[in-house]
XYZ file of C-alpha atoms in Angstrom:
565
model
C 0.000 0.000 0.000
C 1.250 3.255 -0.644
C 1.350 5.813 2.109
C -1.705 7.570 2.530
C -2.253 11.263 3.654
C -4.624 12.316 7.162
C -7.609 12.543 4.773
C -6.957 8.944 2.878
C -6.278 7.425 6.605
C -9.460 8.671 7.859
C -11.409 7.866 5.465
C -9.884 4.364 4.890
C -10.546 3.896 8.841
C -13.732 5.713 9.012
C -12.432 8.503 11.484
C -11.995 12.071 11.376
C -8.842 13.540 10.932
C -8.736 15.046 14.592
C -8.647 11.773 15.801
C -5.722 10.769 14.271
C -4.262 13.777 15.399
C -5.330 12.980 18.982
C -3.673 9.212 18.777
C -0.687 10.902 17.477
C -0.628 13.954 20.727
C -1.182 10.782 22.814
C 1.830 8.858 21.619
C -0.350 6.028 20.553
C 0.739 6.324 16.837
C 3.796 8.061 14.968
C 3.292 8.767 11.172
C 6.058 9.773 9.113
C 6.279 13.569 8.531
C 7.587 14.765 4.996
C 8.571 17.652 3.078
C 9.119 21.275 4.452
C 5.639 21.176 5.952
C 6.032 17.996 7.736
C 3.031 16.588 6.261
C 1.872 13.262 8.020
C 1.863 10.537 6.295
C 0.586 6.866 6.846
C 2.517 3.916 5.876
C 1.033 0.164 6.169
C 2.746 -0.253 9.437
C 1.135 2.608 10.954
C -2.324 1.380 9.654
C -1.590 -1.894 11.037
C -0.874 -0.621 14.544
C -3.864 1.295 14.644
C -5.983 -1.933 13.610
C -3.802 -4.291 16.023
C -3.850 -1.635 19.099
C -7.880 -1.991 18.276
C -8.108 2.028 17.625
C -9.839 1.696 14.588
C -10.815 -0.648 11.855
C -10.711 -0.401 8.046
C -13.387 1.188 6.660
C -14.519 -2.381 4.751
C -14.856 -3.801 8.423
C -16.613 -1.044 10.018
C -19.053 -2.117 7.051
C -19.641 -5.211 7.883
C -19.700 -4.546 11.412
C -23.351 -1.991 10.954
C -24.619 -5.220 9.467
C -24.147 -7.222 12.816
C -26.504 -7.834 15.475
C -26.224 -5.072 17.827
C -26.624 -7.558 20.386
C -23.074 -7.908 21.338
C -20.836 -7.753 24.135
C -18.383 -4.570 23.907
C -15.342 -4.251 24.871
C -14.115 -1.260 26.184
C -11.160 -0.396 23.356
C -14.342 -0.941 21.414
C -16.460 1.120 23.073
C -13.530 4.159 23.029
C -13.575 4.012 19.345
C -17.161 4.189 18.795
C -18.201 7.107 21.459
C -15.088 9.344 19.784
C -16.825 8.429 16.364
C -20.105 10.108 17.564
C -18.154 13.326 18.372
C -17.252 12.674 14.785
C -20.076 13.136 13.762
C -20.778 16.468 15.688
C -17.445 17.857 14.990
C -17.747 20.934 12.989
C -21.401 21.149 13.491
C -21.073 23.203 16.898
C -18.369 24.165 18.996
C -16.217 21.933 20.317
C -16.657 22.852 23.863
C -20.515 22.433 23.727
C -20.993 18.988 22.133
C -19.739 16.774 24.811
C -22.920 17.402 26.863
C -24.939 16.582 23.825
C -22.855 13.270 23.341
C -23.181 12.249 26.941
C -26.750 12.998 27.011
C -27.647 10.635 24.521
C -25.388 8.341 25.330
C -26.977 8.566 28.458
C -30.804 8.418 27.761
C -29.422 5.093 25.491
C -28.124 3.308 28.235
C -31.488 4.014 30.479
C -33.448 2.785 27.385
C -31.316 -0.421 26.977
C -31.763 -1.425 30.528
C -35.177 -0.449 31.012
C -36.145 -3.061 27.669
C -33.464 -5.483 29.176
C -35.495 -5.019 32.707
C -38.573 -5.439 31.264
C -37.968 -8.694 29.215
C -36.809 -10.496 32.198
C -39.969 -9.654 34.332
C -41.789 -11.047 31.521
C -39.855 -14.020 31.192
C -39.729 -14.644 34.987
C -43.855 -14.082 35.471
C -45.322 -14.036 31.945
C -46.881 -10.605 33.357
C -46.451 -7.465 30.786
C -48.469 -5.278 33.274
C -45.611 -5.950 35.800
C -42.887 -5.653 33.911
C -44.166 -1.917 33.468
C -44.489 -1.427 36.670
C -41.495 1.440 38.269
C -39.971 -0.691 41.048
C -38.868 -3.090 38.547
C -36.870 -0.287 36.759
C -33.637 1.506 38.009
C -35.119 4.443 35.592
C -38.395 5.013 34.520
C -38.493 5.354 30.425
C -41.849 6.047 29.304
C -43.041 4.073 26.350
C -43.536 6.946 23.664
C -39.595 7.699 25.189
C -38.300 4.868 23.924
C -35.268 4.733 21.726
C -36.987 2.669 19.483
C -39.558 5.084 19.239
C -37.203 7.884 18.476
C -35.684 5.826 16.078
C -38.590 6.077 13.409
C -38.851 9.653 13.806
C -37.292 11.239 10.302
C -38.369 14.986 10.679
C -37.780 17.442 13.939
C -35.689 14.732 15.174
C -34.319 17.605 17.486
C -37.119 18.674 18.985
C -38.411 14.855 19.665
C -35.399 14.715 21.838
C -36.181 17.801 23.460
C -39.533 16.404 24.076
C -38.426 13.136 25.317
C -35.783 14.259 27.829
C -38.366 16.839 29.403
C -40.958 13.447 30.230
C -38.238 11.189 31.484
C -37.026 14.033 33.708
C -40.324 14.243 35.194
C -40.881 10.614 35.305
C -37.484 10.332 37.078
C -38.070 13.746 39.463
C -36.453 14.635 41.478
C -33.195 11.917 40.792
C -32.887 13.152 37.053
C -33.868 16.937 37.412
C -31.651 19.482 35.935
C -29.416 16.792 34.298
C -30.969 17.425 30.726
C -31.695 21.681 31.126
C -28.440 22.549 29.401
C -29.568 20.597 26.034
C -31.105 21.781 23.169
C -31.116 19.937 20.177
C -34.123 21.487 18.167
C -31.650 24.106 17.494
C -31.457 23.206 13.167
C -28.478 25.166 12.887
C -26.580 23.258 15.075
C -28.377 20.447 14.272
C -29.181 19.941 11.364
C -31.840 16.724 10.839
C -29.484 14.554 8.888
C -26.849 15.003 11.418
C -28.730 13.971 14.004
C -30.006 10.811 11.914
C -26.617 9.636 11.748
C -26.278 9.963 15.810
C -29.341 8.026 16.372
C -28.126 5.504 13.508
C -24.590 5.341 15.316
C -26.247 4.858 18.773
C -28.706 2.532 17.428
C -25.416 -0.223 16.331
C -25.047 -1.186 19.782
C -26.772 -2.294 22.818
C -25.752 -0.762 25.925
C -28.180 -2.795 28.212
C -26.116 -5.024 31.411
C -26.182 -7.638 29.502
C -23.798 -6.206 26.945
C -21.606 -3.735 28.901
C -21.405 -3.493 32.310
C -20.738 -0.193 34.457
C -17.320 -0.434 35.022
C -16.882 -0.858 31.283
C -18.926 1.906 30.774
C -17.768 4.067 33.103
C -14.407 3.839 32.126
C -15.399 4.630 28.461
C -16.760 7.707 29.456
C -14.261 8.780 32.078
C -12.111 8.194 28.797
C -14.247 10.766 26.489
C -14.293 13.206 29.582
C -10.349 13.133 29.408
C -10.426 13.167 25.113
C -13.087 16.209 25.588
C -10.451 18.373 28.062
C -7.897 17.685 25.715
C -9.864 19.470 22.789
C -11.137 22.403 25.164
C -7.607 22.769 26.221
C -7.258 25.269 29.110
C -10.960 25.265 29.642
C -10.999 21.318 30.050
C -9.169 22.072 33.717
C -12.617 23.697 34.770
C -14.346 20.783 34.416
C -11.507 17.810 34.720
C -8.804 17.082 37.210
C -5.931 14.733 36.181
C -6.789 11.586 37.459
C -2.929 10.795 38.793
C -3.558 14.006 40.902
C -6.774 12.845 42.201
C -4.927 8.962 42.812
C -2.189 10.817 44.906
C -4.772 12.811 47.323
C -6.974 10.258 47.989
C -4.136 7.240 47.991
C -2.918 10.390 51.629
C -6.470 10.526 52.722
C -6.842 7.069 52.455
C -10.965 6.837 52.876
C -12.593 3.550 54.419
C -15.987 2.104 53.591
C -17.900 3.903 56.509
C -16.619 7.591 55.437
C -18.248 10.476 53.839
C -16.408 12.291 51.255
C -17.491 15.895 49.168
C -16.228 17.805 46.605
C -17.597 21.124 47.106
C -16.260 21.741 43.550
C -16.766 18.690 42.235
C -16.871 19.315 38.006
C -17.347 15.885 36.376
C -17.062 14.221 39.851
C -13.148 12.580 39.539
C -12.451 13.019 42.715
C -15.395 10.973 43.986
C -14.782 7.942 41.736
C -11.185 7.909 42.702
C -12.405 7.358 46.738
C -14.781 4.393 45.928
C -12.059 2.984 43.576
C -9.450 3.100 46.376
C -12.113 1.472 48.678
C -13.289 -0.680 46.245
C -9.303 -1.588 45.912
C -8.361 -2.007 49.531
C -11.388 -3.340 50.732
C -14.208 -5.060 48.550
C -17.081 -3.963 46.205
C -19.502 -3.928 49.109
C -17.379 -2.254 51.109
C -16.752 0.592 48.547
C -20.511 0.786 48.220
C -21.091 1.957 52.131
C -18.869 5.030 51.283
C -21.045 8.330 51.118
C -20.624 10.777 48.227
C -21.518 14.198 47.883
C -20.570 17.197 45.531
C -21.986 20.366 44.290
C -21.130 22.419 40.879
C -22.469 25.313 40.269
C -22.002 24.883 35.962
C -25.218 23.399 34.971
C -23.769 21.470 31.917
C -20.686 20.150 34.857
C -22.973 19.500 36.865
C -25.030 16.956 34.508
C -21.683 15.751 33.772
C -20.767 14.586 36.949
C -24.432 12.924 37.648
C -24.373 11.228 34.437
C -20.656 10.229 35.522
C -21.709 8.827 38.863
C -25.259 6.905 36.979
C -22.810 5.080 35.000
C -20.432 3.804 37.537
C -23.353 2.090 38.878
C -23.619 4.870 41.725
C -27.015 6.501 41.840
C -26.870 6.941 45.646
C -23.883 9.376 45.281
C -25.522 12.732 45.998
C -24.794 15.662 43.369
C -25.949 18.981 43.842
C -26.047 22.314 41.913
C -25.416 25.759 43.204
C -22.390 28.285 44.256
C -20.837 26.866 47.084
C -19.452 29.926 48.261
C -22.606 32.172 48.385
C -25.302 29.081 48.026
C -23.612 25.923 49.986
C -25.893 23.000 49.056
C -25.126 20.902 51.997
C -26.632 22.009 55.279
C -27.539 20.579 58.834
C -31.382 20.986 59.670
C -30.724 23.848 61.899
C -29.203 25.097 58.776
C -25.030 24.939 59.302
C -22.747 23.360 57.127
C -22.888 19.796 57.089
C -19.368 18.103 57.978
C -17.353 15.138 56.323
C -14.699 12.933 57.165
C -13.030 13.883 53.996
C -13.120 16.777 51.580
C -11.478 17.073 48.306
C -11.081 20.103 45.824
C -9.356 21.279 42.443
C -11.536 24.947 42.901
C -11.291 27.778 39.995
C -8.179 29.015 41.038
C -8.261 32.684 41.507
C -11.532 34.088 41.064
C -12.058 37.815 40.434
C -15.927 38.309 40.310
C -17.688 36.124 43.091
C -19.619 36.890 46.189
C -17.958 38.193 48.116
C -20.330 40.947 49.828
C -21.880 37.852 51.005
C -19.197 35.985 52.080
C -18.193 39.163 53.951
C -21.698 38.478 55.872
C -21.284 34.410 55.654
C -23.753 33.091 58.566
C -22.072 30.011 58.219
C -19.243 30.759 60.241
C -16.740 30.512 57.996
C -14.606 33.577 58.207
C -14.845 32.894 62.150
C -11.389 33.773 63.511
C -9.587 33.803 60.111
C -11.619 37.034 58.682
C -12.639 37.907 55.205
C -10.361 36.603 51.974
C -9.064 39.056 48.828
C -11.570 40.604 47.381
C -10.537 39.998 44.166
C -9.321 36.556 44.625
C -11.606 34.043 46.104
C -8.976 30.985 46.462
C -8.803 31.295 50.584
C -12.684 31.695 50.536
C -12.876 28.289 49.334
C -9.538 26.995 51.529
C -12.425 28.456 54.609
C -15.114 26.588 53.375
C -13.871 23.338 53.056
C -11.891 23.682 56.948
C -15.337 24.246 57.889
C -16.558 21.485 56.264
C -14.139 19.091 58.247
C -15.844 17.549 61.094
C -13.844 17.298 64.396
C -11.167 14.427 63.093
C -11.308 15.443 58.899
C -9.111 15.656 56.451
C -8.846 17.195 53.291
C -7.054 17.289 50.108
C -6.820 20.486 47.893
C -5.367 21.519 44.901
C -4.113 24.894 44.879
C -2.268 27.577 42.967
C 1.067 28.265 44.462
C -0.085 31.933 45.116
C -1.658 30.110 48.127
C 1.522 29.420 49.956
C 2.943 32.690 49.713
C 0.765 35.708 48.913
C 0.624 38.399 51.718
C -1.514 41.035 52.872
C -5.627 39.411 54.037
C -4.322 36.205 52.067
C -1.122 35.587 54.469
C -3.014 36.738 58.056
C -5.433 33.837 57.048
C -2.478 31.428 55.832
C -1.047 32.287 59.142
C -4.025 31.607 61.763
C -4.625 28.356 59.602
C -1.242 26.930 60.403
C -1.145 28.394 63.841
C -4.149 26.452 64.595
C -2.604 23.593 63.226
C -3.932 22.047 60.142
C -1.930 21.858 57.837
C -0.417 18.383 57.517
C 1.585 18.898 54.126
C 2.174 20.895 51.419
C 3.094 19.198 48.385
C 4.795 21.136 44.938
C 3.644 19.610 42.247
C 5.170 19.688 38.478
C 4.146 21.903 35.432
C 2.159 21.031 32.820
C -0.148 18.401 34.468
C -3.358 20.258 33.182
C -4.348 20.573 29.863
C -3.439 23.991 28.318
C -2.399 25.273 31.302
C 1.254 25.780 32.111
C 1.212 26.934 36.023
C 2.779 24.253 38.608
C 0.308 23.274 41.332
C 0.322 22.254 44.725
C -1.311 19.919 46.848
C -2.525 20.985 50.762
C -3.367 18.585 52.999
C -5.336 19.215 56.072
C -6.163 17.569 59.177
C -8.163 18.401 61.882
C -7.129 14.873 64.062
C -2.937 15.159 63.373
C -1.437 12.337 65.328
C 0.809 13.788 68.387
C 4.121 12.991 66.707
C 2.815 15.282 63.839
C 1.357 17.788 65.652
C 2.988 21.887 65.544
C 4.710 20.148 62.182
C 4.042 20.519 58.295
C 5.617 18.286 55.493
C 6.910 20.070 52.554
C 7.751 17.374 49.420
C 9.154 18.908 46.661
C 7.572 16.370 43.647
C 8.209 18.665 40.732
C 10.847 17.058 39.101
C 9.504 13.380 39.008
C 7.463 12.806 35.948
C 6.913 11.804 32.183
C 7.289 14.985 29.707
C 4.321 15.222 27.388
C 3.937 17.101 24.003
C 1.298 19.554 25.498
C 0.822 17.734 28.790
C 3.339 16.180 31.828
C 2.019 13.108 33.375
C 2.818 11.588 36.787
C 3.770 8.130 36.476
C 2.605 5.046 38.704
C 6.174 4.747 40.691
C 6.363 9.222 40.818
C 3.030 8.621 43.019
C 4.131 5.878 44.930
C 7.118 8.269 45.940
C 4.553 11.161 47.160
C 2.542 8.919 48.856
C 5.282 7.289 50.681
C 7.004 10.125 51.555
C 3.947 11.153 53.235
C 3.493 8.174 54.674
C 7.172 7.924 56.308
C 6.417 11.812 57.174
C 10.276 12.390 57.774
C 13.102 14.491 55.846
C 14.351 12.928 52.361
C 17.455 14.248 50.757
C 16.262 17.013 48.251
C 12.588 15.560 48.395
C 11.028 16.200 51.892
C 11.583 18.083 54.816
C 9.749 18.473 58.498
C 9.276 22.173 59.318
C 8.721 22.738 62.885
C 6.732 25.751 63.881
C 9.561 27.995 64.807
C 10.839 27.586 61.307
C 7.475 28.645 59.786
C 7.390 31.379 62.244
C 11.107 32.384 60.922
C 9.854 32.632 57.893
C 6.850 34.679 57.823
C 4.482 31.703 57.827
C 5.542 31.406 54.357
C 4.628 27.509 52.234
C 6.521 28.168 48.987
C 8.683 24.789 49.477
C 11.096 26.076 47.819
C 11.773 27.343 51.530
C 11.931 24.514 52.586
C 13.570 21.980 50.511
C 16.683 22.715 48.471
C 16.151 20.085 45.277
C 18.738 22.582 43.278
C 21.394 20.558 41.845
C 24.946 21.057 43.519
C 27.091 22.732 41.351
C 30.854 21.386 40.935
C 33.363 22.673 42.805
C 35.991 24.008 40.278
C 39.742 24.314 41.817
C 41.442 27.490 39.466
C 44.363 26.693 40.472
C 44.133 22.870 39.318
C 42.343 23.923 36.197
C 45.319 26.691 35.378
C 48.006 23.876 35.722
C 46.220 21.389 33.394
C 46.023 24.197 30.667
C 49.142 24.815 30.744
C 50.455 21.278 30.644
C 48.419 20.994 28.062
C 49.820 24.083 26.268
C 53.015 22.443 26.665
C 52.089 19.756 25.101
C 50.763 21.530 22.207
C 53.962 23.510 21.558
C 56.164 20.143 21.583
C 53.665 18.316 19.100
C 53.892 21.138 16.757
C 57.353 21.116 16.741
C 57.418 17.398 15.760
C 55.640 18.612 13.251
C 57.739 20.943 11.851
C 60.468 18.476 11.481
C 58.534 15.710 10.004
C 57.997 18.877 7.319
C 61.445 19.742 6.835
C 62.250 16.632 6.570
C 59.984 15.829 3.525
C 61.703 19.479 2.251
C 58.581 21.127 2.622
C-alpha cells in the first residue's frame, strides 16, 4: 500500500482527521512527517498498529460490522472508538466545547433505554406478566413508552425537537433523581443540528446495545471517564474547569486514604473525579460492598458540569452518590437541619483558582461561620474563601485534600493573616509542589494541601513540605505523573520524615522564621549542587596541556622539513 495522507487514513478507517491527530498527541501512533511542511503521512505499518492496538478498523470492516446484530458484548477499546466516532459526527457542526454534553446525554438516555427493555424482558420471562414488567420498582429508571429509543428511532423529521420532548418526560418521570441533568440541552436548534446530522447519531447509537447484559458499568464508566479526558484535551485550558488529572486525584486520595464507613465531598466537584477515585481506592483495599457503604456528595455550580458529573456517577453504577447544583461559596448545598454546614470525614477540591468576580459581599456576611477567627479573603481573589469553606466542612477528626495555585503558599496582605491563623491552629499536615504542565493547556505548577483536623501527636505543631516537581513523564502539550512518581509522594507522606532534596519536616519555629511562608522552595533545596571548580588545578592542566601543544607542533615541523617542505 502506498502511504496515505490524514484525509486517505481517515477515510480508509472511518475517522476524522482530529482523531488521528489525537492518537498521534497521545503517543499512541507516529506517522512519518515529509517535506518542508512535515506533512503526516501513513505507511502500512502505521495502519496496522492502529488496527492491532484496536483504535480503529478499516473502513470495509466497520461495514460489515453496521450489518451485525447489535446484540453484542463490547469491549471497552471498542467502546472508546465508537463514542469518539459520535463526536465525529458532531465535529464541525457546533463548537467543540458544547458537544460533549450533547454526546453524553444521549449516550446517556441510550443506556437508560437499553436497561429499562433489558429489565422489562426479564420480568416477563420470569412471570409471563407485561403489566408488571411496566411497573417502576422493577426499573432503576423510569423510560416512558412513547420515550423509547426505538420510538425515536422512526422519527425522520424534527428529530431535534423529539429529543427535546423526550428528555423533558423522562425528567419528570425520574423527578427529582434526574432533574436538571438534561436543562443545558437543546437539540431542536437546526443550525446546530441539522436533521441529517442527528439521523446519523441516532443511527450510530442505534449499532449497539448498551443494556447489562452487553456492557457493564465499570466498562462503561471507564469509556466515558475516557471521552471526559479526550473532551479536556480538545477544550484545552478550559478542560481544567471541568476535569482534574486523574494521577492528581490517585495521589490525594491514595494520603487521605478513605474507608468504607466515610463520607467524602467535593464542594467543587466538576465531572465528579475526585469521587470515583475514593470508591475505587475502597473498592481496591477493601471489597465492592465495602466501597458501596462510602457516602458521596458534591456540588457544581455549571449546569452542563454538573449533569456531567451525575451522568458520571449513573454510569459507575452509583445513583446513591448525591450531586448537587449551586455556588458553594454564596449558596452551599449541603446544610444541617438547623441550617449549618454539614461536615465530612473527607473533603477534596481542584476549585477555579483565583476568582475575580464572586460573592464576596456575602461571604463578607457568611452566617455560616466561615470567616470565624480567620476574617474575610481578597476581594478579588476568592482561592482562601474556598480553603475556609472546606476547613469548615471538616468535622472534628477530617481531612482534606486540595489543589491549589502556588499563590496560596505565599501571597501576603488578608491572604497571608489567614495562611497564618490556619497553620497556627494547626492544620496543615503537608504541602506538596507539584510539576508543570499536568493540566491541559495550562502551564502553572500546582500544589497539593493537605489538612487535618485529628494530626497524630508525633505530627502535631509540624508541616511536610515534598518537593515532587521534578519526578514525571514529559508530554507534548501535557506532563504526566507516572505510577512509581506517586508511589514516591505517597510514601514520603506516609514515612512523614526528611528525604534528601525531596522532603523536609518544618517545625513551627521555622514557619514562624519565615513569615508563615509555604513556597517549598523554603523549605527543601532540590537545586542541583554545582561542581566545585579548583582554578588553580584547572590553570596547571592548561598549561600542561599548552606544553604539550607547543612540543607536538614542533614534531611537526620536522617531520615537514624533513619531507623538504
Amino acid at each position: 500500500m502506498k502511504t496515505l495522507s490524514i484525509q486517505e487514513a481517515a477515510k480508509l478507517l472511518g475517522v476524522h482527521q482530529d482523531t488521528l491527530r489525537n492518537w498521534e498527541d497521545e503517543g499512541l501512533i507516529k506517522p512519518l512527517r515529509v517535506g518542508k511542511r512535515a506533512d503526516r503521512k501513513y505507511t502500512q505499518e502505521v495502519i496496522d498498529e492502529i488496527i492491532h492496538k484496536g483504535l480503529a478498523r478499516p473502513l470495509a470492516d466497520l461495514d460489515s460490522a453496521l450489518n451485525k446484530k447489535a446484540d453484542e458484548k463490547i469491549t471497552l477499546a471498542e467502546l472508546k472508538t465508537f463514542l469518539w466516532k459520535s463526536a465525529d459526527i458532531l465535529r464541525g457542526k457546533i463548537d467543540s466545547g458544547d458537544y460533549k454534553k450533547y454526546i453524553f446525554g444521549l449516550l446517556f438516555y441510550k443506556r437508560m433505554s437499553d436497561v429499562w427493555d433489558e429489565e422489562y424482558t426479564q420480568v416477563v420471562e420470569q412471570f409471563h406478566d407485561e403489566e408488571l414488567a411496566c411497573v417502576d420498582y422493577n426499573h432503576r429508571f423510569q423510560v416512558p413508552r412513547d420515550c423509547a429509543w426505538s420510538e425515536v428511532k422512526k422519527t425522520s423529521t424534527d428529530i431535534g425537537k423529539r429529543l427535546n420532548d423526550v428528555f423533558d418526560k423522562i425528567t419528570i418521570a425520574n423527578s427529582p433523581k434526574l432533574d436538571k441533568i438534561f436543562d443545558d440541552l437543546d437539540f431542536a436548534n437546526k443550525d446546530k443540528f441539522p436533521n441529517e446530522t442527528l439521523q446519523r447519531l441516532i443511527n450510530h447509537f442505534s449499532s449497539k446495545n448498551f443494556g447489562n447484559t452487553y456492557i457493564n458499568s465499570d466498562i462503561l464508566g471507564d469509556a466515558y471517564e475516557y471521552l471526559i479526558k479526550q473532551f479536556a484535551s480538545d477544550a484545552g485550558k478550559n478542560g481544567g474547569e471541568f476535569y482534574t488529572p486523574r494521577e492528581i486525584e490517585r495521589v490525594i486520595i491514595s494520603i487521605l486514604k478513605p474507608g468504607p464507613k466515610d463520607h467524602v465531598c467535593d464542594p467543587t466537584v466538576g465531572s465528579g473525579g475526585f469521587l470515583l477515585e475514593a470508591y475505587h481506592y475502597v473498592r481496591g483495599k477493601h471489597s465492592e460492598s465495602d466501597a458501596r457503604k462510602l457516602k458521596l456528595s458534591g456540588q457544581e455550580i455549571n449546569i452542563g458540569t454538573f449533569a456531567i458529573a451525575k451522568i458520571n456517577m449513573f454510569l459507575h453504577g452509583l445513583d446513591s452518590a448525591d450531586i448537587r447544583r449551586g455556588d458553594t461559596l454564596a449558596d452551599p448545598q449541603f446544610l444541617t437541619p438547623t441550617g449549618t454546614l454539614q461536615t465530612f470525614s473527607h473533603v477534596v477540591a481542584n476549585f477555579p483558582y483565583s476568582i475575580k468576580e464572586w460573592e464576596w459581599d456575602t461571604f463578607c456576611h457568611d452566617k455560616y461561620g466561615r470567616t470565624t477567627g480567620y476574617g474575610v479573603p481578597a476581594k478579588k481573589n476568592a482561592d482562601y474563601a474556598f480553603i475556609l469553606h472546606i476547613i469548615k466542612s471538616l468535622n472534628d477528626h477530617g481531612k482534606a485534600g486540595i489543589v491549589v495555585p502556588h499563590g496560596v503558599l505565599f501571597k501576603s496582605d488578608t491572604t497571608g493573616k489567614i495562611r497564618e491563623q490556619i497553620i497556627k491552629n494547626d492544620l496543615i499536615e503537608a504541602v506538596i509542589a507539584m510539576p508543570a504542565k499536568l493540566f491541559f493547556g495550562v502551564g502553572i505548577p500546582v500544589a497539593l494541601l493537605i489538612l487535618n483536623k485529628q494530626k497524630s501527636a508525633e505530627r502535631k505543631d509540624k508541616i511536610l513540605f515534598i518537593d515532587a516537581e521534578h519526578d514525571y513523564q514529559e508530554g507534548k502539550n501535557q506532563n504526566i505523573l507516572r505510577n512509581a512518581d506517586i508511589e514516591k509522594i505517597v510514601s514520603a507522606f506516609d514515612g512523614y520524615k526528611d528525604i534528601e532534596k525531596y522532603a523536609h519536616v518544618a517545625t513551627t519555629d521555622e514557619l514562624k522564621e519565615n513569615d508563615y511562608n509555604l513556597n517549598v522552595r523554603r523549605y527543601v533545596d532540590s537545586s542541583e549542587e554545582e561542581e566545585v571548580i579548583d582554578v588553580s588545578q584547572v590553570w596547571k592542566e592548561l598549561k600542561e596541556l599548552e606544553k604539550e601543544r607547543n612540543e607536538a607542533h614542533k614534531k611537526v615541523e620536522g617531520y615537514l622539513h624533513e619531507l623538504k617542505y
